[in-house]
PDB file of N, CA and C in Angstrom:
ATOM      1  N   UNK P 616      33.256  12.506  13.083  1.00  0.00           N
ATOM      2  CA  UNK P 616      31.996  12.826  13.737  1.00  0.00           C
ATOM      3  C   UNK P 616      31.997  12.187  15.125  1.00  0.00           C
ATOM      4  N   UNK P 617      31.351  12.924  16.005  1.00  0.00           N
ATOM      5  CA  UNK P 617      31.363  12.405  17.524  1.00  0.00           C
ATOM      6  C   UNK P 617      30.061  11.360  17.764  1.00  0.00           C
ATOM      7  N   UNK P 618      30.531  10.605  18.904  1.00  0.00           N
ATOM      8  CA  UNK P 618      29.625   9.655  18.825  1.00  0.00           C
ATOM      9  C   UNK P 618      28.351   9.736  18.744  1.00  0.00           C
ATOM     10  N   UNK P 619      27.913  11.323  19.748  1.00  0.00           N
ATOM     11  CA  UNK P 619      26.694  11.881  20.291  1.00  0.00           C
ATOM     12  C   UNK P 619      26.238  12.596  18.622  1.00  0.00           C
ATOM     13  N   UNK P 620      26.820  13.135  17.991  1.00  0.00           N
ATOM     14  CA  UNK P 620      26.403  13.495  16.891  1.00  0.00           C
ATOM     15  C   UNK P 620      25.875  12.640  15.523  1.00  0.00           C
ATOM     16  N   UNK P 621      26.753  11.343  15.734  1.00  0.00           N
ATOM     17  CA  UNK P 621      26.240  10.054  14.520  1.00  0.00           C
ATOM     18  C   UNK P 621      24.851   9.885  15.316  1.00  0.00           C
ATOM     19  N   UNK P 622      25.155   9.771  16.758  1.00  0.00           N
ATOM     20  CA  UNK P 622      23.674   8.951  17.136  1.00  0.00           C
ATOM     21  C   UNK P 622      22.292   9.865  16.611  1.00  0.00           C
ATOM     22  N   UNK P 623      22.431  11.596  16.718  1.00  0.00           N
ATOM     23  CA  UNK P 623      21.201  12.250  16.754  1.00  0.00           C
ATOM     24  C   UNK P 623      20.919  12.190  15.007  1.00  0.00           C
ATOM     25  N   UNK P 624      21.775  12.004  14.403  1.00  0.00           N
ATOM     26  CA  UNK P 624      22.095  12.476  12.367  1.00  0.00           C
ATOM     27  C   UNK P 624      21.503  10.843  12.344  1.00  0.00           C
ATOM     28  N   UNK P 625      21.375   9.222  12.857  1.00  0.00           N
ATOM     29  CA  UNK P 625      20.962   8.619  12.624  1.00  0.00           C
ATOM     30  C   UNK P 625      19.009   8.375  13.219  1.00  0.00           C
ATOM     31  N   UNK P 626      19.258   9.387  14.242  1.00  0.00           N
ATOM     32  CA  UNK P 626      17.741   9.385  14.928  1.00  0.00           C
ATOM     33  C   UNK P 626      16.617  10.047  14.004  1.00  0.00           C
ATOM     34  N   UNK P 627      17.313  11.235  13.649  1.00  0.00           N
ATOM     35  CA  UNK P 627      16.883  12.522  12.506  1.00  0.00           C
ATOM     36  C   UNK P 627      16.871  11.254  11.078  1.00  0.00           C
ATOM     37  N   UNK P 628      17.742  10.775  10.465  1.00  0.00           N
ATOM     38  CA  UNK P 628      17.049   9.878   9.565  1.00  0.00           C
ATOM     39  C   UNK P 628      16.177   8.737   9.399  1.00  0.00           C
ATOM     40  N   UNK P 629      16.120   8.421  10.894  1.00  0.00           N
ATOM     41  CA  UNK P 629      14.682   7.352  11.210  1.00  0.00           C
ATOM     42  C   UNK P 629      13.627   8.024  10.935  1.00  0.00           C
ATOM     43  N   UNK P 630      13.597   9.262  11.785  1.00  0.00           N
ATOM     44  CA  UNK P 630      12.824   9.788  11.937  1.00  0.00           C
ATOM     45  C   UNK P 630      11.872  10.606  10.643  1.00  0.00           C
ATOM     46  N   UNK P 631      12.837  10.763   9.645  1.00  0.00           N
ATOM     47  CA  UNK P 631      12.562  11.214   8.401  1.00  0.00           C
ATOM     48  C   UNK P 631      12.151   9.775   7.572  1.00  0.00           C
ATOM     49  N   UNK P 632      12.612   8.986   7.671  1.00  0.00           N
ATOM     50  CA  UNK P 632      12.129   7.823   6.931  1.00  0.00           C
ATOM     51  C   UNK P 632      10.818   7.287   7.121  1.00  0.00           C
ATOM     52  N   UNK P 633       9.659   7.181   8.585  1.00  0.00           N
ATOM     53  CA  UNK P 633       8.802   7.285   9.205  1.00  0.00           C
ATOM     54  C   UNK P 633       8.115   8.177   8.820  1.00  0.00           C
ATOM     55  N   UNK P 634       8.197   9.350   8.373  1.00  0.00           N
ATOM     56  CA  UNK P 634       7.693  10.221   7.479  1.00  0.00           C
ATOM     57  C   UNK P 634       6.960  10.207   5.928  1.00  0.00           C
ATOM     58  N   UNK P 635       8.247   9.379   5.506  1.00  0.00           N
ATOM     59  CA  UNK P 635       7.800   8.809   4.374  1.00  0.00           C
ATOM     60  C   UNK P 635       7.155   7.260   3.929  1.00  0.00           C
ATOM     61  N   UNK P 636       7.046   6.587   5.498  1.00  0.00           N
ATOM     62  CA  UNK P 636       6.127   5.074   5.146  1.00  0.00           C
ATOM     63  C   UNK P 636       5.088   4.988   4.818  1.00  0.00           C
ATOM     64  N   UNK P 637       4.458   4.159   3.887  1.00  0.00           N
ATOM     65  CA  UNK P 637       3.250   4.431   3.807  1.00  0.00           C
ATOM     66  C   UNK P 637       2.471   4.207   4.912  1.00  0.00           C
ATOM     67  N   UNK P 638       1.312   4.646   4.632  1.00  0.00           N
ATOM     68  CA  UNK P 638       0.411   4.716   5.679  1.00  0.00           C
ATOM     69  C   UNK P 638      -1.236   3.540   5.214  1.00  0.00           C
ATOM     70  N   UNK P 639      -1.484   2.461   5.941  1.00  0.00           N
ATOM     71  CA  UNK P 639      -2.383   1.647   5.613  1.00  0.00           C
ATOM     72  C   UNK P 639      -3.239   1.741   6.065  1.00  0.00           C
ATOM     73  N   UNK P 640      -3.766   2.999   7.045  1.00  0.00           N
ATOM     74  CA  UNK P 640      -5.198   3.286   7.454  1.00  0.00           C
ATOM     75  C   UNK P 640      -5.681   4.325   6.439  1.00  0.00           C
ATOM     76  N   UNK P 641      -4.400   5.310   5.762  1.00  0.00           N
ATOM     77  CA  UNK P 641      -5.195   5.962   4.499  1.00  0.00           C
ATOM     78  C   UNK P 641      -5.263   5.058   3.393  1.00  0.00           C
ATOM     79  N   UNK P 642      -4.538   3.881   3.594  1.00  0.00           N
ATOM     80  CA  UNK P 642      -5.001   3.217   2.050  1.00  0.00           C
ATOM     81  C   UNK P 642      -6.211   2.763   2.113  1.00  0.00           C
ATOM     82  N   UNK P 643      -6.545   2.166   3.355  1.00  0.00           N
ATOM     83  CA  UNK P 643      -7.727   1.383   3.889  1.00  0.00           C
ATOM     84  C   UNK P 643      -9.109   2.446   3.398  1.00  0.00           C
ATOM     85  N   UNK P 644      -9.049   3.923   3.677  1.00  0.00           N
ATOM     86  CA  UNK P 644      -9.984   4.855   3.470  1.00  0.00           C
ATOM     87  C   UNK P 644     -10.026   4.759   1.679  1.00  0.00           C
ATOM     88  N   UNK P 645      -9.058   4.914   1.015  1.00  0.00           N
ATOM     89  CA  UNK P 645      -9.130   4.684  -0.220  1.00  0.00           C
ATOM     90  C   UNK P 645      -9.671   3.962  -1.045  1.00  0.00           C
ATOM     91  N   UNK P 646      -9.451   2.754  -0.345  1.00  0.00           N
ATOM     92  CA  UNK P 646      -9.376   1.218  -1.510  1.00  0.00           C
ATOM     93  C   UNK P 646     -11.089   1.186  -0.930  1.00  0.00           C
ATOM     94  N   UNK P 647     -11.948   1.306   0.245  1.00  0.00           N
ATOM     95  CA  UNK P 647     -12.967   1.580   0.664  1.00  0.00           C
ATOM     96  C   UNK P 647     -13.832   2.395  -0.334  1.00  0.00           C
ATOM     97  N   UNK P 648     -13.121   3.617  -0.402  1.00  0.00           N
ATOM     98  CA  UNK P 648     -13.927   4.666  -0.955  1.00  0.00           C
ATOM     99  C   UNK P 648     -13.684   4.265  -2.414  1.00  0.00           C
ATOM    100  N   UNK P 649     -12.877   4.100  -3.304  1.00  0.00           N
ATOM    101  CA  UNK P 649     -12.542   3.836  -4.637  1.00  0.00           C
ATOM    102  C   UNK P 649     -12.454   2.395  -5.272  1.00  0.00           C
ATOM    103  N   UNK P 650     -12.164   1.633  -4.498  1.00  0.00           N
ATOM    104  CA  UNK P 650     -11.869   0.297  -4.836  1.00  0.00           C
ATOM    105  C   UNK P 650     -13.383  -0.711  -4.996  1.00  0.00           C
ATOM    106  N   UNK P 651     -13.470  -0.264  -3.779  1.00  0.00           N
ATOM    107  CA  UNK P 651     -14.558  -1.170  -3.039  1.00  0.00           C
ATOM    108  C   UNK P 651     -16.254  -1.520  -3.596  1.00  0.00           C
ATOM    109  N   UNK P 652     -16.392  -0.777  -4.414  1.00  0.00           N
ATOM    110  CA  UNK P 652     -17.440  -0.434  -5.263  1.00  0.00           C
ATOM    111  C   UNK P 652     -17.872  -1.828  -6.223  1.00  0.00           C
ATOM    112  N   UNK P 653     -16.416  -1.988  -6.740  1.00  0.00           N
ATOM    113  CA  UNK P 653     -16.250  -3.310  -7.733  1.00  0.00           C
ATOM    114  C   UNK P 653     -15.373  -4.449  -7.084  1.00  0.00           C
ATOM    115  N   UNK P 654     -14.583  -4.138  -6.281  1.00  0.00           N
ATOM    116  CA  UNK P 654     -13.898  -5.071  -5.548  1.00  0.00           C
ATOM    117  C   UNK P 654     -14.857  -6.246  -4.008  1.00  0.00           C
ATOM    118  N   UNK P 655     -14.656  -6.758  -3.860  1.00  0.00           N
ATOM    119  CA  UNK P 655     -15.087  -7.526  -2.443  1.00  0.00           C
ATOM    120  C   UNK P 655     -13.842  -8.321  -2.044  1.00  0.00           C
ATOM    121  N   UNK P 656     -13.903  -8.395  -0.860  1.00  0.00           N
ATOM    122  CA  UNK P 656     -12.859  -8.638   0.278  1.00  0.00           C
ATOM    123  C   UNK P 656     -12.816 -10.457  -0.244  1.00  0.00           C
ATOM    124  N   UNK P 657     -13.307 -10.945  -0.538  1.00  0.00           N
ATOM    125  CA  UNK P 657     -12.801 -12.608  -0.859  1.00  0.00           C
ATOM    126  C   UNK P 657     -12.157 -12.336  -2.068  1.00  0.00           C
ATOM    127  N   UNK P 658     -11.889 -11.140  -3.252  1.00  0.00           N
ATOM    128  CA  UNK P 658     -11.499 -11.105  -4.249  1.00  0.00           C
ATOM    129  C   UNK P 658     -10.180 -11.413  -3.971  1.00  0.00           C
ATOM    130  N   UNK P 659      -9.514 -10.718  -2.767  1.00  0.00           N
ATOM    131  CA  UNK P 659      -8.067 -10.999  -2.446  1.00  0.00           C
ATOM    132  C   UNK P 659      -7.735 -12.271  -1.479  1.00  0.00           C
ATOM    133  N   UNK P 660      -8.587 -13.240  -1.729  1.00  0.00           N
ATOM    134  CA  UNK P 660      -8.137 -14.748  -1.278  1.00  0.00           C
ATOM    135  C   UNK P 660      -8.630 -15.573  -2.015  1.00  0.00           C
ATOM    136  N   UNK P 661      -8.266 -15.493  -3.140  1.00  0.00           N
ATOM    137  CA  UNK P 661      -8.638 -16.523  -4.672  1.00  0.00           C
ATOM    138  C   UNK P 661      -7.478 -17.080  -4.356  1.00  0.00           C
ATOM    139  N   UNK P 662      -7.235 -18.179  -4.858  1.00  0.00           N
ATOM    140  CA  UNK P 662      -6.223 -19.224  -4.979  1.00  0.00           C
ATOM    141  C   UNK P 662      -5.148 -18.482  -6.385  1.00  0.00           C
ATOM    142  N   UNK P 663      -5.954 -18.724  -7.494  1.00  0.00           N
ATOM    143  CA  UNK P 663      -5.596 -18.238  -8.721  1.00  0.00           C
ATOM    144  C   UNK P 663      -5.370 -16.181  -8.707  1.00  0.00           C
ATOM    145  N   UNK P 664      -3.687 -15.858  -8.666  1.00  0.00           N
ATOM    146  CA  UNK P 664      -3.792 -14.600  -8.279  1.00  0.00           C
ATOM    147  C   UNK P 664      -2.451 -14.262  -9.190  1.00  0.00           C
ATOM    148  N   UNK P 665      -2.262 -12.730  -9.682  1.00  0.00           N
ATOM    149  CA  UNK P 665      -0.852 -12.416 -10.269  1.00  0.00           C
ATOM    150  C   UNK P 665      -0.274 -12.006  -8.874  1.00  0.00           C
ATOM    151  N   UNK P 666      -0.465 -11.795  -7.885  1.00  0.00           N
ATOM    152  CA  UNK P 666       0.376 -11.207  -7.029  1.00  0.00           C
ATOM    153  C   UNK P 666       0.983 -12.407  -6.175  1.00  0.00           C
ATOM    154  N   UNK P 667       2.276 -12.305  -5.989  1.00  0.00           N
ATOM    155  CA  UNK P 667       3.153 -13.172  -5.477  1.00  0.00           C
ATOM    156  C   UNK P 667       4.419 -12.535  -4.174  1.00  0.00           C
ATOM    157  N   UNK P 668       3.901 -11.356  -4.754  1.00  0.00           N
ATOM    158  CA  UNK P 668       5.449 -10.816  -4.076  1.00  0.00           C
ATOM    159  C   UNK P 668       4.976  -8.917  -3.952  1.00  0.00           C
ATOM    160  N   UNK P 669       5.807  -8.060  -2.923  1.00  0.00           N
ATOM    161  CA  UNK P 669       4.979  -7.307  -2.884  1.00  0.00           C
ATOM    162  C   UNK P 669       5.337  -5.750  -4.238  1.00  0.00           C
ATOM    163  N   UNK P 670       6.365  -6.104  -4.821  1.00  0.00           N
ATOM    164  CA  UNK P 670       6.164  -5.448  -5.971  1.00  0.00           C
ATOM    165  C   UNK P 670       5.519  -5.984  -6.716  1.00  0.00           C
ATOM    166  N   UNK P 671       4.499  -6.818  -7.011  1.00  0.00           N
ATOM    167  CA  UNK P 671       3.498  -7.511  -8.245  1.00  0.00           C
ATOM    168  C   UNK P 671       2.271  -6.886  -7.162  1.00  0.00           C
ATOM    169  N   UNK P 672       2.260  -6.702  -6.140  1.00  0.00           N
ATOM    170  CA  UNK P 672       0.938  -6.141  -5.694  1.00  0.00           C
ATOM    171  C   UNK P 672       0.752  -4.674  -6.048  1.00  0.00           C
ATOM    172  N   UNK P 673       2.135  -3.746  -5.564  1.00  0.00           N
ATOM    173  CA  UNK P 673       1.913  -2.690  -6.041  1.00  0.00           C
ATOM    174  C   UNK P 673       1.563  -2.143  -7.944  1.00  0.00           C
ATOM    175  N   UNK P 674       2.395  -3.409  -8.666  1.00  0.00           N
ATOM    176  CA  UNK P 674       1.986  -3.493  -9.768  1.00  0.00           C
ATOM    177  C   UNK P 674       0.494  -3.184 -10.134  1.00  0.00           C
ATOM    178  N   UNK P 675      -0.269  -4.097  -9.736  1.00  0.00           N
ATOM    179  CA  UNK P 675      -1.248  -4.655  -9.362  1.00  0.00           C
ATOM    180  C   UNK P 675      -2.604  -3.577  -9.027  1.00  0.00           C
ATOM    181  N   UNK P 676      -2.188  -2.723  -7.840  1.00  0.00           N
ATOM    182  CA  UNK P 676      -2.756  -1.408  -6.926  1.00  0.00           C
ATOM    183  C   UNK P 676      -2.734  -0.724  -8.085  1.00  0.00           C
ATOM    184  N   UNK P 677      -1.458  -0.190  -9.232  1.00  0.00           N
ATOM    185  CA  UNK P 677      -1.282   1.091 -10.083  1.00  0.00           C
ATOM    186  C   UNK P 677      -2.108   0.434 -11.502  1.00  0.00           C
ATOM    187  N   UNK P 678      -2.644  -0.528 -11.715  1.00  0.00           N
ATOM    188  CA  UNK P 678      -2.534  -1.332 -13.260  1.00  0.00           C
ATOM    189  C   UNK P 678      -4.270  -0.893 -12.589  1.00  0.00           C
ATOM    190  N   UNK P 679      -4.755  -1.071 -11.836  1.00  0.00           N
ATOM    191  CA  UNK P 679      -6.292  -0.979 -11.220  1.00  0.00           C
ATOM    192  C   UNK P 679      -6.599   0.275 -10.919  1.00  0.00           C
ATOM    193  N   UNK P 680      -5.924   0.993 -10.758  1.00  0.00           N
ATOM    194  CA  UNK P 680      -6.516   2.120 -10.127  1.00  0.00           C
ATOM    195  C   UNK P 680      -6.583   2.960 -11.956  1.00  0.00           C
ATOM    196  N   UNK P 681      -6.270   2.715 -12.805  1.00  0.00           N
ATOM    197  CA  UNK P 681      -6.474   3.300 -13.880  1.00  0.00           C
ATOM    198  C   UNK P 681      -8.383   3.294 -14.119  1.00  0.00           C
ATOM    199  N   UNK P 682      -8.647   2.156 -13.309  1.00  0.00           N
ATOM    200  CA  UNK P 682     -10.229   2.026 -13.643  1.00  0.00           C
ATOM    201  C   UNK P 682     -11.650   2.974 -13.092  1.00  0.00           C
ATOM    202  N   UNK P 683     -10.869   3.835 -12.243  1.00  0.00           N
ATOM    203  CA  UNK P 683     -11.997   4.373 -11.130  1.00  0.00           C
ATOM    204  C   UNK P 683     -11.496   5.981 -11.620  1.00  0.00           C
ATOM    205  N   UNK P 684     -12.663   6.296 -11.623  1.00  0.00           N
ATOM    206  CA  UNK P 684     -12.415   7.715 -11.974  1.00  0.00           C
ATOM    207  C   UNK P 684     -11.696   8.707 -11.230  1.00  0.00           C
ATOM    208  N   UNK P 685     -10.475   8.561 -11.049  1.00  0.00           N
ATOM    209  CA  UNK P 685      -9.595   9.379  -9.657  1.00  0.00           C
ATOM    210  C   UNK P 685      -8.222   9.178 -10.053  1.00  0.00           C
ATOM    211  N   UNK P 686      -7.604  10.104 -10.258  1.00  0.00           N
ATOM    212  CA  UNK P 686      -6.343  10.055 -10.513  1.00  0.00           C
ATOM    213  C   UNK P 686      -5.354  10.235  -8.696  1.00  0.00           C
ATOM    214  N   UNK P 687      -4.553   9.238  -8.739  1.00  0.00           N
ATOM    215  CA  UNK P 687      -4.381   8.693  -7.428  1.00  0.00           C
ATOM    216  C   UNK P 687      -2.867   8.826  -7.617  1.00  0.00           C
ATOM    217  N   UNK P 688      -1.908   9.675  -6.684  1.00  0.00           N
ATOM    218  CA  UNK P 688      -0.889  10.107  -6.078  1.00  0.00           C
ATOM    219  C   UNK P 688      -0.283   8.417  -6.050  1.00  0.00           C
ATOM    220  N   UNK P 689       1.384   9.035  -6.348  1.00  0.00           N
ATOM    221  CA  UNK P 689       1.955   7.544  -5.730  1.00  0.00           C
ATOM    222  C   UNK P 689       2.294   7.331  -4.418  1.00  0.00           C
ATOM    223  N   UNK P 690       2.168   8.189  -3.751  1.00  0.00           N
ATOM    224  CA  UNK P 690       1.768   7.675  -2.476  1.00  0.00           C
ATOM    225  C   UNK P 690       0.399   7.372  -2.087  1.00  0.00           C
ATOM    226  N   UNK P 691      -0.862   7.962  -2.424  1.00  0.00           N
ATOM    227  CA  UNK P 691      -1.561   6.601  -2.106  1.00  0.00           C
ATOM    228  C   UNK P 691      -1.991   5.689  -3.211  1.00  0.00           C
ATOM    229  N   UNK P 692      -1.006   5.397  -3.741  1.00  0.00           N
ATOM    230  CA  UNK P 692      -0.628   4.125  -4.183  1.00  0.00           C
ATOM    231  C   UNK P 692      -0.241   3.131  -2.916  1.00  0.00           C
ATOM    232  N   UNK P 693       0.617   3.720  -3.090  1.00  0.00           N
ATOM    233  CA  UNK P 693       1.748   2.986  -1.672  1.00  0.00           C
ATOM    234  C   UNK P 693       0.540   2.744  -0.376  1.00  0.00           C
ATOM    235  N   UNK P 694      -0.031   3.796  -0.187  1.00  0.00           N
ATOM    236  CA  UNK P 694      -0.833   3.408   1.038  1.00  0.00           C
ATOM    237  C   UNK P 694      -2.061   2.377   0.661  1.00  0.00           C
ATOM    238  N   UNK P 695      -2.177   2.127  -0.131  1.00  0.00           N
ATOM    239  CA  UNK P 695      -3.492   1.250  -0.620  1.00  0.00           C
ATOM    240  C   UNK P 695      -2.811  -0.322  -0.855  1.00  0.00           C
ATOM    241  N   UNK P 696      -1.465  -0.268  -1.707  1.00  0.00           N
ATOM    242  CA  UNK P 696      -1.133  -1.358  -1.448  1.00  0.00           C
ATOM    243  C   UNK P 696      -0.503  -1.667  -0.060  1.00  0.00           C
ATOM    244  N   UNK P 697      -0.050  -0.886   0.592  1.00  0.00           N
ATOM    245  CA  UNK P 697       0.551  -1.520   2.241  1.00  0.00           C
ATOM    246  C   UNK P 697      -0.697  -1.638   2.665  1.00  0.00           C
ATOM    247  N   UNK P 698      -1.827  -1.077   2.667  1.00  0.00           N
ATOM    248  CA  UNK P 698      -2.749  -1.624   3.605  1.00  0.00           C
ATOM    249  C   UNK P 698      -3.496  -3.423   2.898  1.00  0.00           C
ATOM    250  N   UNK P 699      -3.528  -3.013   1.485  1.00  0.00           N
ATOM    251  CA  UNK P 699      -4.068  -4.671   1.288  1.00  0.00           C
ATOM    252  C   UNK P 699      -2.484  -5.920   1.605  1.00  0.00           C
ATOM    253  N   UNK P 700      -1.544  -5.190   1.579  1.00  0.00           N
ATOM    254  CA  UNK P 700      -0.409  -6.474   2.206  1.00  0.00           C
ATOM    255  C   UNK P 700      -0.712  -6.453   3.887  1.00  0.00           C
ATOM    256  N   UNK P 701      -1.200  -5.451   4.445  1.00  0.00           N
ATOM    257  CA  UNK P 701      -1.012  -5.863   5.633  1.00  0.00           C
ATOM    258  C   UNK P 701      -2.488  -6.846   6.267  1.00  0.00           C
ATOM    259  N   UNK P 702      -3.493  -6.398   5.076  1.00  0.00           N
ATOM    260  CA  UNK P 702      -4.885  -7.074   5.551  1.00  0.00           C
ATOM    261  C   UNK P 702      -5.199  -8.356   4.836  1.00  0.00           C
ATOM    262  N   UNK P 703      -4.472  -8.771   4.046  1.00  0.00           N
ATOM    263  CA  UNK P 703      -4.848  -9.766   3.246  1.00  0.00           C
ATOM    264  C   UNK P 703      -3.666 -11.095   2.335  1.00  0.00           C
ATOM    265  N   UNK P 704      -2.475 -10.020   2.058  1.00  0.00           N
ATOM    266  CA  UNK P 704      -1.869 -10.586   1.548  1.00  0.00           C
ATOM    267  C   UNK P 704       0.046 -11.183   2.405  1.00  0.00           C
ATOM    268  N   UNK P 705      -0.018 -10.424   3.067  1.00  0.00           N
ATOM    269  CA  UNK P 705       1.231 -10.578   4.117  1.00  0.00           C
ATOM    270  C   UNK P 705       2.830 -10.877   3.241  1.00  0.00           C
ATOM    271  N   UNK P 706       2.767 -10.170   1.955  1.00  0.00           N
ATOM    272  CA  UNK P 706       4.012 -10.230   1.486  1.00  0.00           C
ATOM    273  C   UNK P 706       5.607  -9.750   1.926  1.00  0.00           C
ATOM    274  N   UNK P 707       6.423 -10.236   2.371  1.00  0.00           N
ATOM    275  CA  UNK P 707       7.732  -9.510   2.551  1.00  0.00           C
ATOM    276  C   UNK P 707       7.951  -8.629   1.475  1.00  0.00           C
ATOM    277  N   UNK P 708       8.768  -7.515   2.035  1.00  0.00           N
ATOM    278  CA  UNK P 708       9.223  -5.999   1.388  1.00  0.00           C
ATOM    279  C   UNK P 708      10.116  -6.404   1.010  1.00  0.00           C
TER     280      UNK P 708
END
């Protein structure tokens, strides 16, 4: 493969990967609209917490969302937990 051709076949898979990140301003609309009802914003700065790491959050996002009457896509899964790691919990991926 030519150099000019790895570079555009690696641009085209950024670019596709960006596609698929979650998105934390639709989780933010979510966890708002669905969450938020029973949840409050100091709930996610208790000392005493199962989440440690950011697969125990997404754990966490899917084990809860069984409670609200809405059957919820795993992607916004994904977007509900990237937005509470990016607003509250700051876990490495």
């Amino acid at each position: 493969m030519r150099p000019a051709d790895l570079c555009v076949s690696l641009c085209l898979a950024a670019g596709s990967m960006q596609a698929f990140a979650a998105d934390p301003q639709q989780g933010k609309i979510l966890y708002e609209t669905y969450c938020g009802t029973c949840h409050y914003e100091k709930l996610h700065e208790r000392k005493a917490t199962l989440i440690d790491t950011f697969a125990s959050l997404k754990v966490q996002v899917a084990k809860w969302s069984l409670q609200v009457n809405r059957s919820f896509t795993p992607a916004e899964l994904d977007d509900i937990a990237e937005y509470l790691n990016q607003s509250h919990y700051k876990l490495a991926k």
